[in-house]
């Protein structure tokens, strides 16, 4: 199995994620041979060095990054890297014992039953609300309950529920297990319903285990694997968050977080310096206007029925390569339906076409992309750009190319040579110096079995990996934090007491930085001292 | 043994190593020949005075060593105390029975609470102080503190002995050597040397060694600390020129009058010593483009600004204001230095230009056209010790029983110094009596935030307290500092007087009772509207509303509530302070509940102590990245909570540490148990023998 090194954008996000993830990830990649390392010294001068690992084929010099998207991403995050010496965000919901957490506990992928777990004092309350029952079921007995959404009353699923009052439970706290049917819609519905119960929030990486440990429910050998698990979970969460955060939503979140941080910094400056030092007029009014605009934007986003994005479940497989290699034919072959238009003309596919398919038993989102070539019309160039972008984010690339690999070996990569029917049976085979590859003919179907087998192995590696987080949970997490942010902004508006208003902004920012990373007091102080002339 | 005196540091140190038990004995005998104290405090500034009196309050025989007794309590920079964030620190110092708040209540000339309109959690108690009065009152207090001796003398060196095996650190301090070669022994030593460690005063291009204008720096001590292996950094600060009062044209300037009534700093005072109408005003003026021009033209004559020594991100001097925010008018507050002082302190005009240029610059400013500069402004550069080398009890990791407090730890400000002083004094004393250290957590007070920030993250600029640094700002308010700290100070540290303790207990129980009564009274909103017509309560909801929720409205206070519901609320309006505090509690009630949950989470992590003697660089049992090891090695966090706040320590590393802590705990528990079982067996054997 090839070593999986997430490409450029993935690492960028690693850097913007919580400090924790950051220090553990770039290190390992820095040691890999193909990595080019840039050292960026933190100007905060805590003596911390972060390594920015640039795995793509662009030269190390930033100015020569020729792909506009990459350069943009890099610039965006470079600023963050410099500001990374921050502590846990001040207003973030702390993973304290008080909160009740929930998570999808069963594995990712196709399953008949999915298990969702909660732990914490509000577990019983959540169970009563979801099952619309006055009483809790008998402890440690499976009972059948109809779960419905507490907001709409809409039924979600008929599920087995188990009630484990603490301390005799996995974590030592009150726990509930919901055994629901494994479809993504059901799981997603139950997770969102749980998220809407006051006092409940999605679990942080490894939080269940940590609580169990804190309550003396795990012995030391069991804990041994915990650090690895948490490492893996944070990594998976990071990858998942990235998937959800790529594209428009990601830009939105980061933009919101930036606005909010600035507004908070200005309110804090007004509190800490307003009277002795001369802040400019209208600092608070400006913050008010920004917060109000943010509230409107967030509200509109949360109400938006389109949700902006489709729920992306399963592994992602992108077919990419030069024009007219037969990528669309391969996609149609794999999905057994005419997803893409095929024609002998190069450049037929101009956009990224995604279709959910079942490949060798694994749920897969298969993407057909425009052929990679330069110097064609603007529409196709945009298609090529999107194609490159999707390669950057996706786990497996089925490269259906004539001659050479479109990317370096840092991604999970299958090199597929199509049109093998054109090789004369007695003539020379493909060139010897090619990397490992598969031969295929979409026309005759020859080599398809081999490809499916290779895909199965790759997908098993991706999906069988326990560290692969659940996109459903990530989405629930997003919604939870965005809603939390919006609620807090509402409190800001209502508060007459400025300390209370600032607290509301802190909470709101805490929620957003849970999604984008960063946060912390130093960031606020940096803005205050940058924007205002304050001091002795 | 006196023969060896003055023969150099090395002799003194090695000699004492062998003779230490004797020295101990001699001090206990009827006529002690070598002075011996429980605690020595070096430095008589704001940290030193608090440290010395705190140690004495805790029952330690304490010696305060200072260059000059007449500079004890000197306010060497601004003539004011308190402010936003700093006022919080003063209330906390007072809650631990510290001095500065009480003395400010006796020495102020202009009392004003900042942030009045922004909510009681961020009110900033502040006062202009009469320098002379403050010094007099402080010296009176210091010289009358039981168990506290004051002695003049410059400390040249520390006396070091073998470390105590049960603690970490490579040696233990057991006394000090003075410049004249004499020695004084003590169980604990607190260094509060301020800017005196290799202090250097800068005016224009001139530089000369001095801790403060007119005082010698401590060079020997700085060298000793460096030799011991302390990581030393350099910081700079500055002070503005002083202007003759009668040369200023106040009539054209904006006047700021003090509050009426004045709010005292101390919990024990109902009022301050002076009536509002007798207090002095402050005046406001602004810089102008001509000031900018003089500063920019003469940068080449200004070595303090050019130096690479790190200054703060905020603007400490007029030079940095002009450089970073050009083309703006900057405020200059003209503050009185005292009742009968003829000096004015131009706050905001800290400058290090050559003296003649300072006067030229000042005379450009409105109202100061004819101003006479009596003492030029100057910059100070000084050594500080990276505060990650001290524990949250302010004891150093390297040298046992050596404590640091104040500017030596990289902070700026009187209040920050005083706060550390109290903690160092308490802990130096607790260390002598072998009691556990007194640590204030981030969740308990601004003092905790200050010390936790310093000891886990260090600082690269003079650290100043801001309320924005405090996560639990709504819980850690100036009004409730006594409930947060006085009770603990009495029980855990013993630094609080009986009287203050009883007062805090009474206040706490009254508040709790008051809140529960207010929660219990429930009427419909329309009834509330009838009872208190001015309340803007919405009458559309039919749910009953608690009195506590009505008290949340801005226009309602305990008086109006008690008028509406005299029974049982009337009795809570008798004590002014109680009534005001109930109103504040009501304002924040809903948020405090959530904060309490978060605080519990943080405290849980802080309850998990890390062993003090872990060698993070070599330990095998914990799997940690190299980076995490280095960070942990340098900061030496005391708890899992503190470790998790260090940048670069990942959640996985935290779990590994947790596991290590639990393993060690189990191992220790097992070890503690085994002797007992042996004892049991032996007892059982004896029993059998007897039976035989």
PDB file of C-alpha atoms in Angstrom, chain A residues 19-21 23-24 27 43-50 84-99 121 206 210 213-216 220-221 223-224 226-228 230-231 234 264 268 270-278 280 496-500 502-503 506-507 521-526 528-536, chain B residues 77 84 113-122 126 237-238 286 310 313-316 321 324-325 328-331 333 347-348 388 412 442 453 457-461 464 466-474 536 554 587-588 591 595 597-598 600-601 604-605 608 627 631 640 644-652 654-656 658-659 662-663 666:
ATOM      1  CA  UNK A  19      -2.461  23.747  17.583  1.00  0.00           C
ATOM      2  CA  UNK A  20      -2.556  20.175  18.705  1.00  0.00           C
ATOM      3  CA  UNK A  21      -2.970  18.750  15.281  1.00  0.00           C
ATOM      4  CA  UNK A  23       2.520  20.130  15.905  1.00  0.00           C
ATOM      5  CA  UNK A  24       2.027  16.455  15.375  1.00  0.00           C
ATOM      6  CA  UNK A  27       6.653  16.815  11.578  1.00  0.00           C
ATOM      7  CA  UNK A  43       6.898  36.367  14.786  1.00  0.00           C
ATOM      8  CA  UNK A  44       5.306  35.968  18.131  1.00  0.00           C
ATOM      9  CA  UNK A  45       8.773  34.837  19.117  1.00  0.00           C
ATOM     10  CA  UNK A  46       7.840  32.051  21.386  1.00  0.00           C
ATOM     11  CA  UNK A  47      10.657  30.294  19.680  1.00  0.00           C
ATOM     12  CA  UNK A  48       8.330  27.932  17.907  1.00  0.00           C
ATOM     13  CA  UNK A  49       9.143  26.812  14.431  1.00  0.00           C
ATOM     14  CA  UNK A  50       6.431  25.496  12.221  1.00  0.00           C
ATOM     15  CA  UNK A  84      -0.459  30.163  15.407  1.00  0.00           C
ATOM     16  CA  UNK A  85       1.157  30.572  18.753  1.00  0.00           C
ATOM     17  CA  UNK A  86      -2.188  30.825  20.369  1.00  0.00           C
ATOM     18  CA  UNK A  87      -3.807  29.085  23.161  1.00  0.00           C
ATOM     19  CA  UNK A  88      -7.143  27.466  23.353  1.00  0.00           C
ATOM     20  CA  UNK A  89      -9.717  29.946  22.375  1.00  0.00           C
ATOM     21  CA  UNK A  90     -11.000  31.793  25.355  1.00  0.00           C
ATOM     22  CA  UNK A  91     -14.654  31.551  24.580  1.00  0.00           C
ATOM     23  CA  UNK A  92     -14.685  28.058  23.185  1.00  0.00           C
ATOM     24  CA  UNK A  93     -16.984  25.590  24.837  1.00  0.00           C
ATOM     25  CA  UNK A  94     -14.632  23.723  27.097  1.00  0.00           C
ATOM     26  CA  UNK A  95     -14.693  19.950  27.058  1.00  0.00           C
ATOM     27  CA  UNK A  96     -15.600  20.050  30.689  1.00  0.00           C
ATOM     28  CA  UNK A  97     -17.392  17.422  32.642  1.00  0.00           C
ATOM     29  CA  UNK A  98     -20.576  19.453  32.620  1.00  0.00           C
ATOM     30  CA  UNK A  99     -21.420  19.115  28.964  1.00  0.00           C
ATOM     31  CA  UNK A 121     -25.709  14.471  32.705  1.00  0.00           C
ATOM     32  CA  UNK A 206     -11.237  10.911  21.937  1.00  0.00           C
ATOM     33  CA  UNK A 210     -10.916  10.398  27.980  1.00  0.00           C
ATOM     34  CA  UNK A 213     -10.315   7.241  31.726  1.00  0.00           C
ATOM     35  CA  UNK A 214     -10.928  10.196  34.021  1.00  0.00           C
ATOM     36  CA  UNK A 215     -13.661   8.253  35.779  1.00  0.00           C
ATOM     37  CA  UNK A 216     -11.429   5.247  36.264  1.00  0.00           C
ATOM     38  CA  UNK A 220      -3.887   1.278  31.828  1.00  0.00           C
ATOM     39  CA  UNK A 221      -3.467  -1.239  29.054  1.00  0.00           C
ATOM     40  CA  UNK A 223      -5.445   3.469  27.688  1.00  0.00           C
ATOM     41  CA  UNK A 224      -2.269   2.540  25.910  1.00  0.00           C
ATOM     42  CA  UNK A 226      -5.785   5.940  23.505  1.00  0.00           C
ATOM     43  CA  UNK A 227      -3.119   8.436  22.554  1.00  0.00           C
ATOM     44  CA  UNK A 228      -2.782   6.816  19.150  1.00  0.00           C
ATOM     45  CA  UNK A 230      -6.765  10.493  19.644  1.00  0.00           C
ATOM     46  CA  UNK A 231      -3.977  11.277  17.291  1.00  0.00           C
ATOM     47  CA  UNK A 234      -7.783  14.448  15.331  1.00  0.00           C
ATOM     48  CA  UNK A 264     -14.284  41.095  19.415  1.00  0.00           C
ATOM     49  CA  UNK A 268     -12.162  44.224  24.078  1.00  0.00           C
ATOM     50  CA  UNK A 270     -12.966  49.464  24.111  1.00  0.00           C
ATOM     51  CA  UNK A 271     -13.274  47.720  27.471  1.00  0.00           C
ATOM     52  CA  UNK A 272      -9.580  47.653  28.332  1.00  0.00           C
ATOM     53  CA  UNK A 273      -8.556  51.036  26.985  1.00  0.00           C
ATOM     54  CA  UNK A 274     -11.641  53.051  26.158  1.00  0.00           C
ATOM     55  CA  UNK A 275     -11.346  55.722  28.821  1.00  0.00           C
ATOM     56  CA  UNK A 276      -7.693  56.412  29.415  1.00  0.00           C
ATOM     57  CA  UNK A 277      -6.440  56.081  25.897  1.00  0.00           C
ATOM     58  CA  UNK A 278      -7.994  57.680  22.931  1.00  0.00           C
ATOM     59  CA  UNK A 280     -11.110  56.524  17.654  1.00  0.00           C
ATOM     60  CA  UNK A 496     -26.765  46.255  27.544  1.00  0.00           C
ATOM     61  CA  UNK A 497     -23.848  45.440  29.798  1.00  0.00           C
ATOM     62  CA  UNK A 498     -20.713  45.600  27.650  1.00  0.00           C
ATOM     63  CA  UNK A 499     -18.963  42.854  29.589  1.00  0.00           C
ATOM     64  CA  UNK A 500     -21.895  40.558  28.842  1.00  0.00           C
ATOM     65  CA  UNK A 502     -18.182  40.848  24.913  1.00  0.00           C
ATOM     66  CA  UNK A 503     -18.797  37.493  26.551  1.00  0.00           C
ATOM     67  CA  UNK A 506     -16.274  35.365  22.912  1.00  0.00           C
ATOM     68  CA  UNK A 507     -18.666  32.433  22.902  1.00  0.00           C
ATOM     69  CA  UNK A 521      -6.156  35.751  23.585  1.00  0.00           C
ATOM     70  CA  UNK A 522      -2.882  36.608  21.908  1.00  0.00           C
ATOM     71  CA  UNK A 523      -4.627  36.934  18.562  1.00  0.00           C
ATOM     72  CA  UNK A 524      -7.003  39.452  20.112  1.00  0.00           C
ATOM     73  CA  UNK A 525      -4.197  41.422  21.724  1.00  0.00           C
ATOM     74  CA  UNK A 526      -2.299  41.453  18.430  1.00  0.00           C
ATOM     75  CA  UNK A 528      -5.789  45.549  19.540  1.00  0.00           C
ATOM     76  CA  UNK A 529      -2.200  46.725  19.439  1.00  0.00           C
ATOM     77  CA  UNK A 530      -2.154  46.771  15.667  1.00  0.00           C
ATOM     78  CA  UNK A 531      -5.314  48.813  15.294  1.00  0.00           C
ATOM     79  CA  UNK A 532      -5.080  51.165  18.248  1.00  0.00           C
ATOM     80  CA  UNK A 533      -2.453  53.371  19.730  1.00  0.00           C
ATOM     81  CA  UNK A 534      -2.705  52.356  23.353  1.00  0.00           C
ATOM     82  CA  UNK A 535      -0.166  52.169  26.115  1.00  0.00           C
ATOM     83  CA  UNK A 536       1.236  54.071  29.003  1.00  0.00           C
TER      84      UNK A 536
ATOM     85  CA  UNK B  77       6.849  55.900  37.730  1.00  0.00           C
ATOM     86  CA  UNK B  84      -8.884  48.418  34.194  1.00  0.00           C
ATOM     87  CA  UNK B 113     -13.851  54.289  38.745  1.00  0.00           C
ATOM     88  CA  UNK B 114     -13.189  53.672  35.029  1.00  0.00           C
ATOM     89  CA  UNK B 115     -15.634  51.825  32.782  1.00  0.00           C
ATOM     90  CA  UNK B 116     -18.639  52.825  34.877  1.00  0.00           C
ATOM     91  CA  UNK B 117     -20.917  52.461  31.877  1.00  0.00           C
ATOM     92  CA  UNK B 118     -19.553  49.125  30.701  1.00  0.00           C
ATOM     93  CA  UNK B 119     -20.661  46.703  33.354  1.00  0.00           C
ATOM     94  CA  UNK B 120     -19.479  45.913  36.873  1.00  0.00           C
ATOM     95  CA  UNK B 121     -17.322  42.974  35.722  1.00  0.00           C
ATOM     96  CA  UNK B 122     -14.931  45.401  34.055  1.00  0.00           C
ATOM     97  CA  UNK B 126      -8.265  53.891  39.917  1.00  0.00           C
ATOM     98  CA  UNK B 237      10.533  50.635  29.975  1.00  0.00           C
ATOM     99  CA  UNK B 238      10.408  54.379  30.390  1.00  0.00           C
ATOM    100  CA  UNK B 286      -3.072  66.464  23.135  1.00  0.00           C
ATOM    101  CA  UNK B 310      12.233  44.065  23.003  1.00  0.00           C
ATOM    102  CA  UNK B 313       3.541  45.584  21.336  1.00  0.00           C
ATOM    103  CA  UNK B 314       1.619  48.413  22.898  1.00  0.00           C
ATOM    104  CA  UNK B 315       3.001  51.921  22.757  1.00  0.00           C
ATOM    105  CA  UNK B 316       5.036  52.701  25.824  1.00  0.00           C
ATOM    106  CA  UNK B 321       3.271  56.257  19.262  1.00  0.00           C
ATOM    107  CA  UNK B 324       3.550  53.450  14.720  1.00  0.00           C
ATOM    108  CA  UNK B 325       0.574  55.766  14.469  1.00  0.00           C
ATOM    109  CA  UNK B 328      -2.611  61.471  14.934  1.00  0.00           C
ATOM    110  CA  UNK B 329      -3.200  63.479  18.025  1.00  0.00           C
ATOM    111  CA  UNK B 330      -2.211  61.535  21.115  1.00  0.00           C
ATOM    112  CA  UNK B 331      -3.674  62.167  24.553  1.00  0.00           C
ATOM    113  CA  UNK B 333      -3.067  63.465  30.842  1.00  0.00           C
ATOM    114  CA  UNK B 347       0.934  60.590  31.415  1.00  0.00           C
ATOM    115  CA  UNK B 348       1.382  59.433  27.811  1.00  0.00           C
ATOM    116  CA  UNK B 388       8.957  29.835  32.835  1.00  0.00           C
ATOM    117  CA  UNK B 412       5.194  45.917  34.355  1.00  0.00           C
ATOM    118  CA  UNK B 442      -6.884  30.970  36.419  1.00  0.00           C
ATOM    119  CA  UNK B 453       0.438  33.119  31.755  1.00  0.00           C
ATOM    120  CA  UNK B 457       3.937  30.840  28.321  1.00  0.00           C
ATOM    121  CA  UNK B 458       6.659  33.218  29.450  1.00  0.00           C
ATOM    122  CA  UNK B 459       6.717  36.719  28.057  1.00  0.00           C
ATOM    123  CA  UNK B 460       8.763  38.662  25.586  1.00  0.00           C
ATOM    124  CA  UNK B 461       7.405  42.103  26.416  1.00  0.00           C
ATOM    125  CA  UNK B 464       0.609  43.949  31.665  1.00  0.00           C
ATOM    126  CA  UNK B 466      -5.742  43.272  30.649  1.00  0.00           C
ATOM    127  CA  UNK B 467      -9.235  42.017  31.291  1.00  0.00           C
ATOM    128  CA  UNK B 468      -9.189  40.504  27.811  1.00  0.00           C
ATOM    129  CA  UNK B 469      -6.597  37.992  29.021  1.00  0.00           C
ATOM    130  CA  UNK B 470      -9.109  36.539  31.464  1.00  0.00           C
ATOM    131  CA  UNK B 471     -11.336  33.711  30.220  1.00  0.00           C
ATOM    132  CA  UNK B 472     -13.740  33.859  33.132  1.00  0.00           C
ATOM    133  CA  UNK B 473     -14.022  37.617  33.273  1.00  0.00           C
ATOM    134  CA  UNK B 474     -17.644  37.634  34.338  1.00  0.00           C
ATOM    135  CA  UNK B 536     -39.493  47.788  31.025  1.00  0.00           C
ATOM    136  CA  UNK B 554     -30.921  48.224  34.331  1.00  0.00           C
ATOM    137  CA  UNK B 587     -26.895  40.931  36.212  1.00  0.00           C
ATOM    138  CA  UNK B 588     -24.578  38.051  35.463  1.00  0.00           C
ATOM    139  CA  UNK B 591     -23.947  33.513  32.240  1.00  0.00           C
ATOM    140  CA  UNK B 595     -19.082  29.660  33.270  1.00  0.00           C
ATOM    141  CA  UNK B 597     -19.460  24.438  34.231  1.00  0.00           C
ATOM    142  CA  UNK B 598     -16.447  25.477  32.192  1.00  0.00           C
ATOM    143  CA  UNK B 600     -15.215  22.887  36.683  1.00  0.00           C
ATOM    144  CA  UNK B 601     -13.707  21.373  33.541  1.00  0.00           C
ATOM    145  CA  UNK B 604     -10.519  19.025  36.878  1.00  0.00           C
ATOM    146  CA  UNK B 605      -7.468  19.234  34.641  1.00  0.00           C
ATOM    147  CA  UNK B 608      -4.152  16.343  38.050  1.00  0.00           C
ATOM    148  CA  UNK B 627       9.171  19.251  20.444  1.00  0.00           C
ATOM    149  CA  UNK B 631       8.515  22.634  25.710  1.00  0.00           C
ATOM    150  CA  UNK B 640      -2.182  18.578  33.288  1.00  0.00           C
ATOM    151  CA  UNK B 644      -2.395  21.595  27.922  1.00  0.00           C
ATOM    152  CA  UNK B 645      -2.028  25.365  27.629  1.00  0.00           C
ATOM    153  CA  UNK B 646       1.556  25.195  26.386  1.00  0.00           C
ATOM    154  CA  UNK B 647       1.705  25.686  22.612  1.00  0.00           C
ATOM    155  CA  UNK B 648       3.101  22.598  20.933  1.00  0.00           C
ATOM    156  CA  UNK B 649       1.857  20.072  23.489  1.00  0.00           C
ATOM    157  CA  UNK B 650      -0.711  17.983  21.632  1.00  0.00           C
ATOM    158  CA  UNK B 651      -3.814  16.252  23.024  1.00  0.00           C
ATOM    159  CA  UNK B 652      -2.050  12.946  22.386  1.00  0.00           C
ATOM    160  CA  UNK B 654      -1.536  15.124  27.220  1.00  0.00           C
ATOM    161  CA  UNK B 655      -3.080  11.668  27.248  1.00  0.00           C
ATOM    162  CA  UNK B 656       0.344  10.123  27.474  1.00  0.00           C
ATOM    163  CA  UNK B 658      -2.162  11.480  32.045  1.00  0.00           C
ATOM    164  CA  UNK B 659      -1.351   7.838  31.732  1.00  0.00           C
ATOM    165  CA  UNK B 662      -1.915   7.508  36.867  1.00  0.00           C
ATOM    166  CA  UNK B 663       0.794   4.857  36.671  1.00  0.00           C
ATOM    167  CA  UNK B 666      -0.706   3.622  41.417  1.00  0.00           C
TER     168      UNK B 666
END
